[in-house]
């Protein structure tokens, strides 16, 4: 019996142009996510000339900026890096919800992969764990996903 066709990406996208969109809010966390993302890209052979870093005030502003970047068609993938900490306020739901649905819409609207490197946590401690301490660096993970998506889309 014939084998099924399997289409999947790898991490080989050495010519990829990648935009990193970073929220200033919770900057002590998001700068670590940015460091993880840059480290991952560098280890995957992506030169600084291929990387554009864009800073936004907070995660709420992320979808508009990501949409604009994607619409220009100059980037192969976008990595959104931010951190929303629940604390004791309903603000969390609005900021995190708008951010995640807006990023997904921008990706589909323009056909540009948008990696979700947004931490949504209950506490600052949980955010720190995911920004380069005991739970790895989710910024690096998001950058890796972006490269895999560039590779995959080229094969579809
Ligand atoms: N922005 C974040 O990126 N993370 C948060 O945890 C956060 N909280 O909790 O309020 C947050 N708020 C700011 C928001 O993203 C906008 O920048 C602001 O409301 C101005 O539009």
Short mmCIF file of C-alpha atoms and ligand atoms in Angstrom, two decimals:
data_model
loop_
_atom_site.label_atom_id
_atom_site.label_comp_id
_atom_site.label_asym_id
_atom_site.label_seq_id
_atom_site.Cartn_x
_atom_site.Cartn_y
_atom_site.Cartn_z
CA UNK A 1 0.00 0.00 0.00
CA UNK A 2 1.24 3.49 -0.85
CA UNK A 3 2.44 5.74 1.92
CA UNK A 4 0.48 8.95 2.60
CA UNK A 5 1.90 12.26 1.47
CA UNK A 6 3.40 13.99 4.46
CA UNK A 7 4.13 17.69 4.26
CA UNK A 8 5.94 19.32 7.14
CA UNK A 9 8.34 22.14 7.73
CA UNK A 10 11.80 22.04 9.20
CA UNK A 11 13.90 24.81 10.68
CA UNK A 12 15.78 25.50 7.46
CA UNK A 13 14.79 28.94 6.25
CA UNK A 14 18.17 30.68 6.05
CA UNK A 15 16.93 33.54 3.85
CA UNK A 16 13.83 34.28 5.99
CA UNK A 17 13.04 37.85 6.97
CA UNK A 18 11.59 37.90 10.45
CA UNK A 19 9.92 40.75 12.36
CA UNK A 20 9.96 40.60 16.15
CA UNK A 21 7.18 42.71 17.66
CA UNK A 22 7.81 43.33 21.35
CA UNK A 23 5.52 44.85 23.99
CA UNK A 24 7.11 47.39 26.35
CA UNK A 25 4.57 46.54 29.08
CA UNK A 26 6.13 44.06 31.53
CA UNK A 27 9.41 44.92 29.82
CA UNK A 28 11.53 43.02 32.34
CA UNK A 29 9.87 39.85 30.98
CA UNK A 30 9.44 40.79 27.33
CA UNK A 31 13.09 41.78 26.91
CA UNK A 32 14.02 38.25 28.02
CA UNK A 33 11.58 36.84 25.47
CA UNK A 34 13.25 39.02 22.84
CA UNK A 35 16.67 37.74 23.88
CA UNK A 36 15.46 34.14 23.58
CA UNK A 37 13.97 34.80 20.15
CA UNK A 38 17.13 36.48 18.86
CA UNK A 39 19.29 33.69 20.20
CA UNK A 40 17.14 31.05 18.49
CA UNK A 41 17.21 32.92 15.18
CA UNK A 42 20.97 33.37 15.35
CA UNK A 43 21.47 29.66 16.02
CA UNK A 44 19.26 28.91 13.02
CA UNK A 45 21.47 30.93 10.70
CA UNK A 46 19.39 34.09 10.52
CA UNK A 47 21.60 37.19 10.27
CA UNK A 48 20.83 40.47 12.03
CA UNK A 49 20.19 42.07 8.62
CA UNK A 50 17.19 39.74 8.23
CA UNK A 51 15.66 40.74 11.57
CA UNK A 52 13.47 43.78 12.25
CA UNK A 53 12.50 44.63 15.82
CA UNK A 54 9.36 46.71 16.40
CA UNK A 55 8.28 47.87 19.87
CA UNK A 56 4.66 48.50 20.85
CA UNK A 57 3.26 49.91 24.13
CA UNK A 58 1.44 46.73 25.22
CA UNK A 59 -0.18 43.55 23.98
CA UNK A 60 -3.41 45.37 23.22
CA UNK A 61 -1.61 47.32 20.47
CA UNK A 62 0.02 44.23 19.02
CA UNK A 63 -2.67 43.18 16.46
CA UNK A 64 -2.78 46.51 14.59
CA UNK A 65 0.98 46.70 14.28
CA UNK A 66 1.35 43.05 13.29
CA UNK A 67 -1.44 43.47 10.73
CA UNK A 68 0.32 46.51 9.23
CA UNK A 69 3.65 44.70 9.02
CA UNK A 70 2.04 41.63 7.46
CA UNK A 71 0.17 43.79 4.92
CA UNK A 72 3.43 45.26 3.64
CA UNK A 73 4.51 41.80 2.51
CA UNK A 74 8.17 42.36 3.37
CA UNK A 75 8.43 39.78 6.16
CA UNK A 76 8.25 36.01 5.89
CA UNK A 77 7.06 35.65 9.47
CA UNK A 78 6.28 37.75 12.52
CA UNK A 79 6.98 36.80 16.12
CA UNK A 80 4.76 38.55 18.69
CA UNK A 81 6.42 38.83 22.11
CA UNK A 82 4.48 40.04 25.13
CA UNK A 83 3.36 39.20 28.62
CA UNK A 84 -0.07 39.54 30.22
CA UNK A 85 -0.25 38.80 33.94
CA UNK A 86 -3.68 38.23 35.37
CA UNK A 87 -3.21 39.80 38.77
CA UNK A 88 -6.53 40.71 40.31
CA UNK A 89 -8.19 42.47 37.41
CA UNK A 90 -10.53 41.66 34.54
CA UNK A 91 -8.25 43.81 32.37
CA UNK A 92 -6.36 40.58 31.67
CA UNK A 93 -9.23 39.04 29.73
CA UNK A 94 -9.63 42.04 27.47
CA UNK A 95 -5.94 42.55 26.75
CA UNK A 96 -5.10 38.86 26.29
CA UNK A 97 -8.29 38.13 24.32
CA UNK A 98 -7.93 41.02 21.90
CA UNK A 99 -4.28 40.25 21.42
CA UNK A 100 -4.66 36.57 20.64
CA UNK A 101 -7.66 36.84 18.33
CA UNK A 102 -6.21 39.88 16.54
CA UNK A 103 -2.90 38.15 15.90
CA UNK A 104 -4.65 35.11 14.46
CA UNK A 105 -6.76 37.28 12.19
CA UNK A 106 -3.74 39.18 10.90
CA UNK A 107 -1.95 35.95 10.04
CA UNK A 108 -4.88 34.51 8.11
CA UNK A 109 -5.81 37.80 6.42
CA UNK A 110 -2.35 38.30 4.95
CA UNK A 111 -1.05 34.74 4.73
CA UNK A 112 1.93 35.54 6.92
CA UNK A 113 2.72 33.28 9.88
CA UNK A 114 2.47 35.02 13.24
CA UNK A 115 4.06 33.12 16.11
CA UNK A 116 2.34 33.59 19.46
CA UNK A 117 5.08 34.42 21.93
CA UNK A 118 2.67 36.00 24.38
CA UNK A 119 2.85 34.77 27.95
CA UNK A 120 -0.50 34.70 29.73
CA UNK A 121 0.08 33.85 33.37
CA UNK A 122 -1.48 34.14 36.79
CA UNK A 123 1.64 35.50 38.46
CA UNK A 124 4.92 37.26 37.79
CA UNK A 125 6.74 34.14 39.00
CA UNK A 126 5.09 32.01 36.30
CA UNK A 127 6.06 34.59 33.69
CA UNK A 128 9.68 34.58 34.86
CA UNK A 129 9.77 30.78 34.65
CA UNK A 130 8.78 30.96 30.97
CA UNK A 131 11.09 33.81 30.06
CA UNK A 132 14.42 32.07 30.37
CA UNK A 133 14.43 30.27 33.70
CA UNK A 134 13.09 26.84 34.63
CA UNK A 135 10.40 26.50 31.95
CA UNK A 136 12.67 27.56 29.08
CA UNK A 137 12.23 30.67 26.99
CA UNK A 138 8.91 30.96 25.15
CA UNK A 139 10.37 33.70 22.97
CA UNK A 140 12.86 31.20 21.60
CA UNK A 141 10.10 28.63 21.12
CA UNK A 142 8.00 31.17 19.19
CA UNK A 143 10.93 32.08 16.93
CA UNK A 144 11.44 28.38 16.20
CA UNK A 145 7.75 28.01 15.32
CA UNK A 146 8.02 30.98 12.97
CA UNK A 147 10.88 29.35 11.06
CA UNK A 148 9.03 26.06 10.85
CA UNK A 149 5.99 27.84 9.46
CA UNK A 150 8.06 29.66 6.82
CA UNK A 151 9.46 26.31 5.74
CA UNK A 152 6.05 24.61 5.80
CA UNK A 153 4.25 27.31 3.81
CA UNK A 154 6.90 27.07 1.11
CA UNK A 155 6.10 23.37 0.72
CA UNK A 156 2.31 23.58 0.62
N1 LIG B 1 -0.37 45.17 28.48
C1 LIG B 1 0.40 44.06 28.45
O1 LIG B 1 1.14 43.84 27.49
N2 LIG B 1 0.35 43.20 29.51
C2 LIG B 1 -0.45 43.39 30.58
O2 LIG B 1 -0.42 42.56 31.54
C3 LIG B 1 -1.28 44.54 30.62
N3 LIG B 1 -2.15 44.78 31.75
O3 LIG B 1 -2.24 43.95 32.66
O4 LIG B 1 -2.82 45.79 31.83
C4 LIG B 1 -1.21 45.43 29.52
N4 LIG B 1 -1.96 46.55 29.50
C5 LIG B 1 -1.69 47.64 28.58
C6 LIG B 1 -2.38 47.47 27.25
O5 LIG B 1 -1.76 46.46 26.49
C7 LIG B 1 -2.34 48.76 26.46
O6 LIG B 1 -1.00 49.09 26.15
C8 LIG B 1 -2.97 49.95 27.18
O7 LIG B 1 -4.27 49.61 27.63
C9 LIG B 1 -3.07 51.17 26.25
O8 LIG B 1 -3.87 50.90 25.11
#
